[in-house]
Short mmCIF file of C-alpha atoms and ligand atoms in Angstrom, two decimals:
data_model
loop_
_atom_site.label_atom_id
_atom_site.label_comp_id
_atom_site.label_asym_id
_atom_site.label_seq_id
_atom_site.Cartn_x
_atom_site.Cartn_y
_atom_site.Cartn_z
CA UNK A 18 -1.20 -26.76 19.22
CA UNK A 19 -0.11 -27.10 15.59
CA UNK A 20 1.65 -23.73 15.47
CA UNK A 21 2.30 -20.66 17.64
CA UNK A 22 0.90 -18.28 15.02
CA UNK A 23 -1.14 -18.90 11.87
CA UNK A 24 -1.04 -16.11 9.27
CA UNK A 25 -3.78 -16.11 6.64
CA UNK A 26 -2.58 -14.60 3.36
CA UNK A 27 0.94 -14.42 1.93
CA UNK A 28 0.55 -11.04 0.27
CA UNK A 29 3.19 -8.40 1.02
CA UNK A 30 1.76 -7.74 4.51
CA UNK A 31 1.51 -11.40 5.56
CA UNK A 32 5.00 -12.16 4.23
CA UNK A 33 6.51 -9.10 5.96
CA UNK A 34 4.84 -10.05 9.23
CA UNK A 35 6.19 -13.60 8.99
CA UNK A 36 9.66 -12.19 8.29
CA UNK A 37 9.37 -9.82 11.28
CA UNK A 38 9.01 -12.90 13.54
CA UNK A 39 11.26 -15.27 11.62
CA UNK A 40 14.20 -14.75 13.98
CA UNK A 41 12.07 -15.66 17.05
CA UNK A 42 11.50 -19.18 18.32
CA UNK A 43 7.86 -19.07 17.20
CA UNK A 44 6.54 -21.81 14.96
CA UNK A 45 4.58 -20.02 12.26
CA UNK A 46 2.28 -21.21 9.46
CA UNK A 47 1.65 -18.90 6.51
CA UNK A 48 -1.44 -20.09 4.67
CA UNK A 49 -2.05 -18.88 1.11
CA UNK A 50 -4.54 -19.83 -1.59
CA UNK A 51 -2.14 -19.05 -4.47
CA UNK A 52 0.48 -21.51 -5.66
CA UNK A 53 4.10 -21.56 -4.51
CA UNK A 54 5.15 -20.62 -8.05
CA UNK A 55 2.93 -17.50 -7.98
CA UNK A 56 4.58 -16.43 -4.72
CA UNK A 57 8.12 -17.18 -5.86
CA UNK A 58 7.71 -15.46 -9.25
CA UNK A 59 4.81 -13.03 -8.80
CA UNK A 60 3.37 -11.74 -12.06
CA UNK A 61 3.45 -8.03 -12.90
CA UNK A 62 0.12 -6.48 -11.86
CA UNK A 63 0.54 -2.87 -13.03
CA UNK A 64 0.93 -1.53 -9.49
CA UNK A 65 3.98 0.66 -9.06
CA UNK A 66 4.21 1.28 -5.33
CA UNK A 67 5.49 4.55 -3.85
CA UNK A 68 7.32 3.79 -0.63
CA UNK A 69 8.31 6.19 2.12
CA UNK A 70 11.63 6.49 3.91
CA UNK A 71 10.15 4.69 6.90
CA UNK A 72 9.18 1.73 4.68
CA UNK A 73 12.68 1.76 3.24
CA UNK A 74 14.08 1.42 6.76
CA UNK A 75 11.60 -1.32 7.74
CA UNK A 76 12.26 -3.33 4.58
CA UNK A 77 15.98 -2.89 5.12
CA UNK A 78 15.70 -4.15 8.72
CA UNK A 79 13.82 -7.19 7.41
CA UNK A 80 16.55 -7.99 4.89
CA UNK A 81 14.11 -7.42 2.03
CA UNK A 82 15.53 -4.25 0.49
CA UNK A 83 19.01 -5.73 0.08
CA UNK A 84 17.69 -8.53 -2.17
CA UNK A 85 16.25 -6.05 -4.71
CA UNK A 86 18.25 -5.22 -7.81
CA UNK A 87 18.95 -1.46 -7.57
CA UNK A 88 17.80 -1.03 -11.18
CA UNK A 89 14.31 -1.97 -10.01
CA UNK A 90 14.18 0.93 -7.53
CA UNK A 91 13.39 4.42 -8.87
CA UNK A 92 13.64 7.61 -6.85
CA UNK A 93 10.98 10.32 -6.60
CA UNK A 94 12.92 13.57 -6.33
CA UNK A 95 10.13 16.12 -6.73
CA UNK A 96 6.35 16.19 -6.77
CA UNK A 97 3.85 18.61 -8.28
CA UNK A 98 0.13 18.78 -7.53
CA UNK A 99 -2.12 20.68 -9.95
CA UNK A 100 -5.83 21.49 -10.15
CA UNK A 101 -8.07 21.39 -13.25
CA UNK A 102 -6.37 22.82 -16.34
CA UNK A 103 -4.41 25.41 -14.37
CA UNK A 104 -0.61 25.39 -14.91
CA UNK A 105 -0.20 26.39 -11.23
CA UNK A 106 1.11 23.63 -8.99
CA UNK A 107 1.93 22.92 -5.37
CA UNK A 108 5.57 21.84 -5.46
CA UNK A 109 7.58 19.52 -3.25
CA UNK A 110 11.31 19.32 -3.75
CA UNK A 111 13.70 16.83 -2.15
CA UNK A 112 16.16 19.69 -1.53
CA UNK A 113 13.72 20.93 1.15
CA UNK A 114 14.43 17.70 3.07
CA UNK A 115 17.54 16.05 4.44
CA UNK A 116 17.26 13.29 1.81
CA UNK A 117 18.22 12.94 -1.84
CA UNK A 118 14.69 11.82 -2.70
CA UNK A 119 11.11 12.18 -1.46
CA UNK A 120 10.34 8.48 -1.83
CA UNK A 121 10.99 5.28 -3.77
CA UNK A 122 9.11 3.50 -6.58
CA UNK A 123 9.01 -0.30 -6.77
CA UNK A 124 6.71 -2.63 -8.70
CA UNK A 125 4.33 -4.53 -6.45
CA UNK A 126 5.61 -7.87 -7.77
CA UNK A 127 9.19 -6.84 -6.92
CA UNK A 128 8.11 -6.11 -3.33
CA UNK A 129 6.23 -9.42 -3.12
CA UNK A 130 9.22 -11.36 -4.43
CA UNK A 131 11.62 -9.63 -2.02
CA UNK A 132 9.28 -10.43 0.88
CA UNK A 133 8.99 -14.05 -0.23
CA UNK A 134 12.76 -14.45 -0.75
CA UNK A 135 13.47 -12.95 2.69
CA UNK A 136 11.90 -16.04 4.33
CA UNK A 137 14.42 -18.36 2.75
CA UNK A 138 16.30 -20.44 5.34
CA UNK A 139 13.93 -19.88 8.29
CA UNK A 140 12.84 -23.39 9.30
CA UNK A 141 10.30 -22.13 11.83
CA UNK A 142 8.12 -20.68 9.01
CA UNK A 143 5.95 -23.19 7.15
CA UNK A 144 4.42 -21.96 3.93
CA UNK A 145 1.19 -23.77 3.07
CA UNK A 146 0.27 -22.85 -0.51
CA UNK A 147 -2.80 -23.75 -2.61
CA UNK A 148 -4.75 -23.67 0.67
CA UNK A 149 -7.98 -21.74 0.91
CA UNK A 150 -9.04 -20.78 4.43
CA UNK A 151 -12.81 -21.27 4.55
CA UNK A 152 -13.51 -20.89 8.25
CA UNK A 153 -11.94 -19.40 11.34
CA UNK A 154 -12.76 -19.15 15.03
CA UNK A 155 -11.31 -18.92 18.50
CA UNK A 156 -11.93 -19.91 22.11
CA UNK A 157 -10.28 -18.97 25.40
CA UNK A 158 -7.06 -20.86 24.71
CA UNK A 159 -6.59 -20.84 20.93
CA UNK A 160 -7.57 -19.70 17.48
CA UNK A 161 -8.22 -22.12 14.61
CA UNK A 162 -8.66 -22.13 10.88
CA UNK A 163 -10.34 -24.62 8.58
CA UNK A 164 -9.07 -25.21 5.05
CA UNK A 165 -11.17 -26.09 2.02
CA UNK A 166 -9.94 -29.70 2.30
CA UNK A 167 -11.47 -29.78 5.84
CA UNK A 168 -8.07 -29.75 7.61
CA UNK A 169 -8.20 -27.78 10.87
CA UNK A 170 -5.14 -26.03 12.28
CA UNK A 171 -4.83 -24.50 15.74
CA UNK A 172 -2.56 -21.84 17.25
CA UNK A 173 -2.70 -19.43 20.21
CA UNK A 174 -2.96 -16.59 17.66
CA UNK A 175 -4.41 -16.24 14.15
CA UNK A 176 -3.42 -13.17 12.12
CA UNK A 177 -5.40 -12.25 9.00
CA UNK A 178 -3.58 -10.55 6.11
CA UNK A 179 -6.13 -11.68 3.56
CA UNK A 180 -6.83 -8.37 1.78
CA UNK A 181 -9.25 -5.49 2.27
CA UNK A 182 -12.14 -7.85 1.48
CA UNK A 183 -10.99 -10.25 4.23
CA UNK A 184 -13.58 -12.98 4.71
CA UNK A 185 -11.99 -14.17 7.95
CA UNK A 186 -12.31 -10.67 9.47
CA UNK A 187 -16.05 -10.87 8.79
CA UNK A 188 -16.31 -14.40 10.18
CA UNK A 189 -14.63 -13.19 13.39
CA UNK A 190 -17.31 -10.51 13.71
CA UNK A 191 -15.07 -7.47 13.17
CA UNK A 192 -17.23 -4.72 11.70
CA UNK A 193 -15.61 -2.73 8.89
CA UNK A 194 -16.40 0.61 7.27
CA UNK A 195 -16.36 0.32 3.49
CA UNK A 196 -16.36 3.28 1.18
CA UNK A 197 -17.08 2.37 -2.44
CA UNK A 198 -16.04 5.42 -4.45
CA UNK A 199 -17.89 4.16 -7.54
CA UNK A 200 -14.62 4.85 -9.30
CA UNK A 201 -11.94 2.69 -10.86
CA UNK A 202 -8.21 3.06 -11.00
CA UNK A 203 -6.51 2.17 -14.30
CA UNK A 204 -2.76 1.70 -14.20
CA UNK A 205 -0.04 1.06 -16.78
CA UNK A 206 3.53 2.04 -17.60
CA UNK A 207 4.62 4.25 -20.51
CA UNK A 208 7.90 5.28 -22.07
CA UNK A 209 8.31 9.08 -22.20
CA UNK A 210 10.16 11.04 -24.89
CA UNK A 211 11.18 13.97 -22.65
CA UNK A 212 13.13 13.38 -19.39
CA UNK A 213 10.74 13.09 -16.44
CA UNK A 214 13.43 14.37 -14.07
CA UNK A 215 12.19 11.98 -11.40
CA UNK A 216 9.18 14.22 -10.79
CA UNK A 217 5.79 12.84 -9.73
CA UNK A 218 2.70 14.68 -10.98
CA UNK A 219 -0.72 14.51 -9.36
CA UNK A 220 -3.15 16.23 -11.73
CA UNK A 221 -6.64 16.68 -10.30
CA UNK A 222 -8.53 17.21 -13.54
CA UNK A 223 -12.24 17.79 -13.22
CA UNK A 224 -13.53 14.52 -14.65
CA UNK A 225 -10.68 12.28 -13.54
CA UNK A 226 -7.37 12.38 -11.73
CA UNK A 227 -4.10 11.49 -13.36
CA UNK A 228 -0.96 10.58 -11.45
CA UNK A 229 2.36 10.23 -13.23
CA UNK A 230 5.11 8.57 -11.23
CA UNK A 231 8.74 8.38 -12.35
CA UNK A 232 10.35 4.99 -13.06
CA UNK A 233 13.82 4.13 -14.31
CA UNK A 234 14.79 4.28 -18.02
CA UNK A 235 12.53 7.31 -18.41
CA UNK A 236 9.43 5.20 -18.03
CA UNK A 237 6.44 6.45 -16.03
CA UNK A 238 3.69 4.77 -14.07
CA UNK A 239 0.33 6.20 -15.15
CA UNK A 240 -2.52 6.04 -12.63
CA UNK A 241 -5.93 7.22 -13.83
CA UNK A 242 -8.94 7.35 -11.55
CA UNK A 243 -12.27 7.78 -13.22
CA UNK A 244 -15.98 6.99 -12.82
CA UNK A 245 -16.39 3.22 -13.05
CA UNK A 246 -18.88 3.47 -15.92
CA UNK A 247 -16.12 5.01 -18.07
CA UNK A 248 -13.48 2.41 -17.27
CA UNK A 249 -14.52 -0.20 -19.88
CA UNK A 250 -14.17 2.29 -22.70
CA UNK A 251 -10.70 3.37 -21.52
CA UNK A 252 -9.61 -0.26 -21.09
CA UNK A 253 -10.77 -0.97 -24.66
CA UNK A 254 -8.91 1.99 -26.20
CA UNK A 255 -6.38 1.33 -28.93
CA UNK A 256 -2.85 1.70 -27.49
CA UNK A 257 -2.06 4.73 -29.68
CA UNK A 258 -5.35 6.48 -28.91
CA UNK A 259 -4.70 5.93 -25.21
CA UNK A 260 -1.17 7.34 -25.52
CA UNK A 261 -2.36 10.48 -27.39
CA UNK A 262 -5.03 11.03 -24.72
CA UNK A 263 -2.47 10.92 -21.86
CA UNK A 264 -0.09 13.19 -23.79
CA UNK A 265 -2.90 15.74 -24.13
CA UNK A 266 -3.91 15.47 -20.48
CA UNK A 267 -0.25 16.06 -19.56
CA UNK A 268 -0.16 19.14 -21.85
CA UNK A 269 2.64 17.34 -23.71
CA UNK A 270 5.00 17.98 -20.78
CA UNK A 271 6.71 14.63 -21.39
CA UNK A 272 6.51 14.73 -25.18
CA UNK A 273 5.47 11.62 -27.05
CA UNK A 274 4.37 8.71 -24.85
CA UNK A 275 4.27 5.03 -25.70
CA UNK A 276 2.57 2.26 -23.72
CA UNK A 277 5.08 -0.23 -22.33
CA UNK A 278 2.66 -2.49 -20.42
CA UNK A 279 -0.93 -3.58 -20.69
CA UNK A 280 -3.66 -1.71 -18.75
CA UNK A 281 -4.83 -3.02 -15.34
CA UNK A 282 -8.08 -1.92 -13.64
CA UNK A 283 -8.74 -1.83 -9.88
CA UNK A 284 -12.15 -0.85 -8.45
CA UNK A 285 -11.70 1.71 -5.68
CA UNK A 286 -13.10 0.66 -2.31
CA UNK A 287 -11.53 1.92 0.92
CA UNK A 288 -11.97 -0.14 4.10
CA UNK A 289 -11.25 0.43 7.78
CA UNK A 290 -11.75 -2.34 10.34
CA UNK A 291 -13.43 -0.94 13.49
CA UNK A 292 -11.17 -3.14 15.61
CA UNK A 293 -7.82 -4.57 14.59
CA UNK A 294 -8.23 -7.55 16.93
CA UNK A 295 -10.63 -9.78 18.74
CA UNK A 296 -10.14 -12.89 20.87
CA UNK A 297 -6.85 -14.55 19.69
CA UNK A 298 -7.22 -12.94 16.28
CA UNK A 299 -5.67 -9.80 14.71
CA UNK A 300 -5.84 -8.12 11.30
CA UNK A 301 -2.90 -6.47 9.53
CA UNK A 302 -2.19 -4.92 6.10
CA UNK A 303 -5.18 -4.16 3.91
CA UNK A 304 -7.31 -6.41 6.13
CA UNK A 305 -6.92 -3.70 8.80
CA UNK A 306 -6.89 -0.60 6.56
CA UNK A 307 -7.50 -0.65 2.80
CA UNK A 308 -6.53 2.76 1.45
CA UNK A 309 -7.54 4.72 -1.66
CA UNK A 310 -4.23 4.76 -3.61
CA UNK A 311 -4.17 8.54 -4.24
CA UNK A 312 -1.93 9.26 -1.24
CA UNK A 313 0.11 6.05 -1.76
CA UNK A 314 -0.15 4.89 1.82
CA UNK A 315 -1.58 1.34 1.51
CA UNK A 316 1.45 -0.89 1.80
CA UNK A 317 3.38 1.72 3.78
CA UNK A 318 0.70 1.34 6.45
CA UNK A 319 0.61 -2.44 5.96
CA UNK A 320 4.32 -2.70 6.73
CA UNK A 321 3.84 -0.60 9.84
CA UNK A 322 0.99 -2.81 11.06
CA UNK A 323 3.17 -5.91 10.61
CA UNK A 324 6.07 -4.23 12.40
CA UNK A 325 4.01 -2.98 15.36
CA UNK A 326 2.25 -6.31 15.94
CA UNK A 327 5.53 -8.25 15.70
CA UNK A 328 7.20 -5.83 18.13
CA UNK A 329 4.39 -6.23 20.68
CA UNK A 330 4.53 -10.03 20.37
CA UNK A 331 8.31 -10.08 20.88
CA UNK A 332 8.05 -7.77 23.91
CA UNK A 333 5.39 -10.04 25.45
CA UNK A 334 7.62 -13.09 24.94
CA UNK A 335 10.55 -11.26 26.56
CA UNK A 336 8.34 -10.49 29.57
CA UNK A 337 7.11 -14.08 29.63
CA UNK A 338 3.46 -13.12 29.14
CA UNK A 339 0.89 -14.59 26.72
CA UNK A 340 1.77 -12.98 23.37
CA UNK A 341 -1.81 -13.50 22.12
CA UNK A 342 -3.49 -11.93 25.16
CA UNK A 343 -6.07 -9.20 24.77
CA UNK A 344 -3.75 -6.60 26.30
CA UNK A 345 -0.97 -7.32 23.78
CA UNK A 346 -3.37 -7.20 20.80
CA UNK A 347 -5.06 -4.07 22.17
CA UNK A 348 -1.70 -2.27 22.36
CA UNK A 349 -1.01 -3.16 18.72
CA UNK A 350 -4.46 -2.01 17.71
CA UNK A 351 -4.30 1.35 19.46
CA UNK A 352 -0.83 2.19 18.12
CA UNK A 353 -1.73 1.30 14.55
CA UNK A 354 -5.07 3.11 14.77
CA UNK A 355 -3.35 6.26 16.00
CA UNK A 356 -1.20 6.27 12.86
CA UNK A 357 -3.79 5.03 10.35
CA UNK A 358 -6.93 6.97 11.37
CA UNK A 359 -5.83 10.49 10.32
CA UNK A 360 -4.25 9.16 7.11
CA UNK A 361 -7.38 7.19 6.17
CA UNK A 362 -9.86 9.99 6.85
CA UNK A 363 -7.55 12.67 5.43
CA UNK A 364 -7.17 10.69 2.20
CA UNK A 365 -10.92 10.14 1.86
CA UNK A 366 -11.60 13.85 2.48
CA UNK A 367 -9.05 14.73 -0.22
CA UNK A 368 -10.71 12.31 -2.65
CA UNK A 369 -14.13 13.86 -1.93
CA UNK A 370 -12.81 17.38 -2.45
CA UNK A 371 -11.05 16.48 -5.69
CA UNK A 372 -13.96 14.57 -7.20
CA UNK A 373 -16.45 17.30 -6.38
CA UNK A 374 -16.99 19.44 -9.48
CA UNK A 375 -19.02 22.24 -7.88
CA UNK A 376 -17.61 25.77 -8.15
CA UNK A 377 -16.94 26.14 -4.39
CA UNK A 378 -15.01 22.85 -4.40
CA UNK A 379 -12.93 23.91 -7.41
CA UNK A 380 -12.18 27.21 -5.68
CA UNK A 381 -11.32 25.50 -2.40
CA UNK A 382 -8.87 23.24 -4.28
CA UNK A 383 -7.16 26.15 -5.92
CA UNK A 384 -6.93 28.08 -2.62
CA UNK A 385 -5.50 25.02 -0.87
CA UNK A 386 -2.79 24.59 -3.50
CA UNK A 387 -1.77 28.26 -3.22
CA UNK A 388 -1.83 28.15 0.59
CA UNK A 389 0.20 24.94 0.48
CA UNK A 390 3.03 26.76 -1.31
CA UNK A 391 2.86 29.82 0.97
CA UNK A 392 2.15 28.42 4.45
CA UNK A 393 5.43 26.69 5.22
CA UNK A 394 4.34 24.71 8.33
CA UNK A 395 1.38 23.27 6.38
CA UNK A 396 3.65 22.32 3.51
CA UNK A 397 6.17 20.76 5.88
CA UNK A 398 3.36 18.73 7.46
CA UNK A 399 2.16 17.40 4.08
CA UNK A 400 5.73 16.66 3.03
CA UNK A 401 6.33 14.77 6.24
CA UNK A 402 3.17 12.72 5.76
CA UNK A 403 4.21 11.81 2.21
CA UNK A 404 7.84 10.97 2.94
CA UNK A 405 7.70 9.78 6.59
CA UNK A 406 11.23 11.13 7.01
CA UNK A 407 10.54 12.25 10.58
CA UNK A 408 9.00 8.90 11.52
CA UNK A 409 11.98 7.10 10.00
CA UNK A 410 14.43 9.18 12.03
CA UNK A 411 12.49 9.39 15.27
CA UNK A 412 12.14 5.66 15.71
CA UNK A 413 8.41 6.31 16.26
CA UNK A 414 7.82 2.71 15.32
C1 LIG B 514 -3.61 0.76 -8.17
C2 LIG B 514 -2.99 0.65 -6.81
C3 LIG B 514 -1.90 1.44 -6.51
C4 LIG B 514 -1.31 1.34 -5.25
N1 LIG B 514 -0.27 2.16 -4.96
C5 LIG B 514 0.29 2.11 -3.74
C6 LIG B 514 1.39 2.96 -3.41
O1 LIG B 514 1.85 3.76 -4.23
N2 LIG B 514 1.92 2.87 -2.15
C7 LIG B 514 1.46 1.99 -1.22
O2 LIG B 514 2.00 1.93 -0.11
N3 LIG B 514 0.42 1.18 -1.52
C8 LIG B 514 -0.17 1.21 -2.72
N4 LIG B 514 -1.21 0.38 -3.02
C9 LIG B 514 -1.71 -0.54 -1.98
C10 LIG B 514 -0.96 -1.87 -1.89
O3 LIG B 514 -0.91 -2.49 -3.17
C11 LIG B 514 -1.68 -2.76 -0.87
O4 LIG B 514 -1.77 -2.06 0.34
C12 LIG B 514 -0.96 -4.08 -0.60
O5 LIG B 514 -0.77 -4.81 -1.78
C13 LIG B 514 -1.81 -4.92 0.36
O6 LIG B 514 -1.09 -6.05 0.76
P1 LIG B 514 -1.78 -7.15 1.70
O7 LIG B 514 -0.75 -8.21 1.87
O8 LIG B 514 -2.38 -6.52 2.89
O9 LIG B 514 -3.02 -7.70 0.86
P2 LIG B 514 -3.07 -8.44 -0.55
O10 LIG B 514 -1.98 -8.00 -1.45
O11 LIG B 514 -4.48 -8.25 -1.02
O12 LIG B 514 -2.80 -9.97 -0.22
C14 LIG B 514 -3.75 -10.80 0.40
C15 LIG B 514 -3.32 -12.25 0.24
O13 LIG B 514 -4.21 -13.09 0.96
C16 LIG B 514 -4.55 -14.21 0.16
N5 LIG B 514 -5.87 -14.69 0.61
C17 LIG B 514 -7.02 -13.98 0.63
N6 LIG B 514 -8.03 -14.73 1.15
C18 LIG B 514 -7.48 -15.93 1.47
C19 LIG B 514 -8.02 -17.12 2.03
N7 LIG B 514 -9.31 -17.22 2.39
N8 LIG B 514 -7.20 -18.20 2.18
C20 LIG B 514 -5.88 -18.12 1.83
N9 LIG B 514 -5.32 -17.01 1.30
C21 LIG B 514 -6.11 -15.92 1.12
C22 LIG B 514 -4.56 -13.68 -1.27
O14 LIG B 514 -4.41 -14.71 -2.22
C23 LIG B 514 -3.37 -12.72 -1.21
O15 LIG B 514 -2.15 -13.35 -1.55
C24 LIG B 514 -1.84 0.44 -4.27
C25 LIG B 514 -2.94 -0.35 -4.59
C26 LIG B 514 -3.52 -0.25 -5.85
C27 LIG B 514 -4.72 -1.11 -6.16
#
C-alpha cells in the first residue's frame, strides 16, 4: 500500500482529521486541489465562524488554538434573538453559564491556517497539493484514488473531506439528502460606531434574516440571508447604501456602520449523507453534514466528526484490529449521526419557520421567543446546544 490513510480535501475538517492522527504511526496522505500557498496563507473569505466551547477544547487538544494570535479571537458574551420588527427578544447571557462567554468568533481563514500550521513537523503526514482527485473506489482489502494526472494511490482507508458537494461521496454510491433553500447568504464585516458589547443578534425579519456577530475592535460580522433572486442587487449596492440599509435594519442600535470588507455570497444548500461510510471509505466534515449557517454548527460538527473517527481508529489500532473495518467505521457513523441528526433537522425546521411569512408562522415565532424566555429548561437546552458547554465538560466525545 502507498499509505495507511488517504484524506481527500485539506479544508478545515481534513486538516483537523490529519492532525488528530498525526501522533500515531499511521502514514497519511492529504490530497488537495488547491496550492500549498493557498493552504499556508488562506485568503479571507468573509466567513466569521462561531465556535463552541467543545470546539475550543478540541482545537486546544490538537495544538491548533495555541497557534492563534489572541487578537484574532473574539468572545460572544450575550445573544439576542428577535422576530420581525418587534423590539422583544429572547436573550442569552453568559452569566447564566459557568463560562465568561457563550462562544468564540474566528475568521475561517484563521482556523484554516491554524489547522495547516498544526501539521508542521509530522513526517508521517504527506501533503499532496495541486492534486485533483477524479476517481475513487475500494475492494475487500483497500481503497484507492485516482488523480487528474492518472496517478493511482492505495490505502486501507480513504476519508473524504471534500466539501458538502463531495464528488467522491457520490462516486462511492453514498446517497445524500440535499435541501436547496433557494436562498443566499451574504457576509461581510463592518465597523460599528456604538459599542457592540460582545452581543450577537439574530434578527428574523420577514423578508430576510440578519445576524450580527461581535468581532474585536468593535467590528461586526454581518450575515444576511435572502431569496437568491435578490442577492445580485444587494451584492451590487454601493458601500454607503449598503451600510445605511443595515443601520436601518438594526434600528440604529449600533449607530453609524461602515463596511470594512468586501461582500461575499454563499448559496444555501444543506446536505446530509445517508451513510457516513461504505467499504473502506468514510466521510467527515461538510462531506458528511453540510449545515445551514443560521445555527453556526457546520465546522463545530466537522471537528467532532474528525475527532470521533480518529478516536475509533486509534482504539482499533490499540486492540490490534483492522482500523478500516466495517465495524470501526459503523461505530464512527452511528456516534456522529446521533449528534448531527437532531441538529441538522432542528436547524432546517427553524429555517422553515423563520422564512414562512404566513400569519400563523409569525405568531408561532413570537410565541416561541416568549416561551424561550419563560420556560427555563427549554432555554437551558437551547443554550446548551449553542455553547456545547455540557458536552465540553462531560467528555461526551
Ligand atoms: C456563510 C457561512 C457561515 C458559516 N458560519 C459558521 C459558523 O459560524 N460556525 C460553524 O461551525 N460553521 C460555519 N460555517 C460552516 C463552515 O464554514 C464549514 O462547515 C467548513 O468550512 C467545512 O469544512 P470542510 O473541511 O468540511 O469543507 P471545505 O471547507 O469545503 O473544504 C473542502 C476541501 O476539499 C478540497 N477538494 C474538494 N474536492 C476535491 C477533489 N476532488 N480533489 C482534491 N481536493 C478537493 C477543496 O479544495 C477544499 O479545500 C459557515 C459556512 C458559511 C458558508
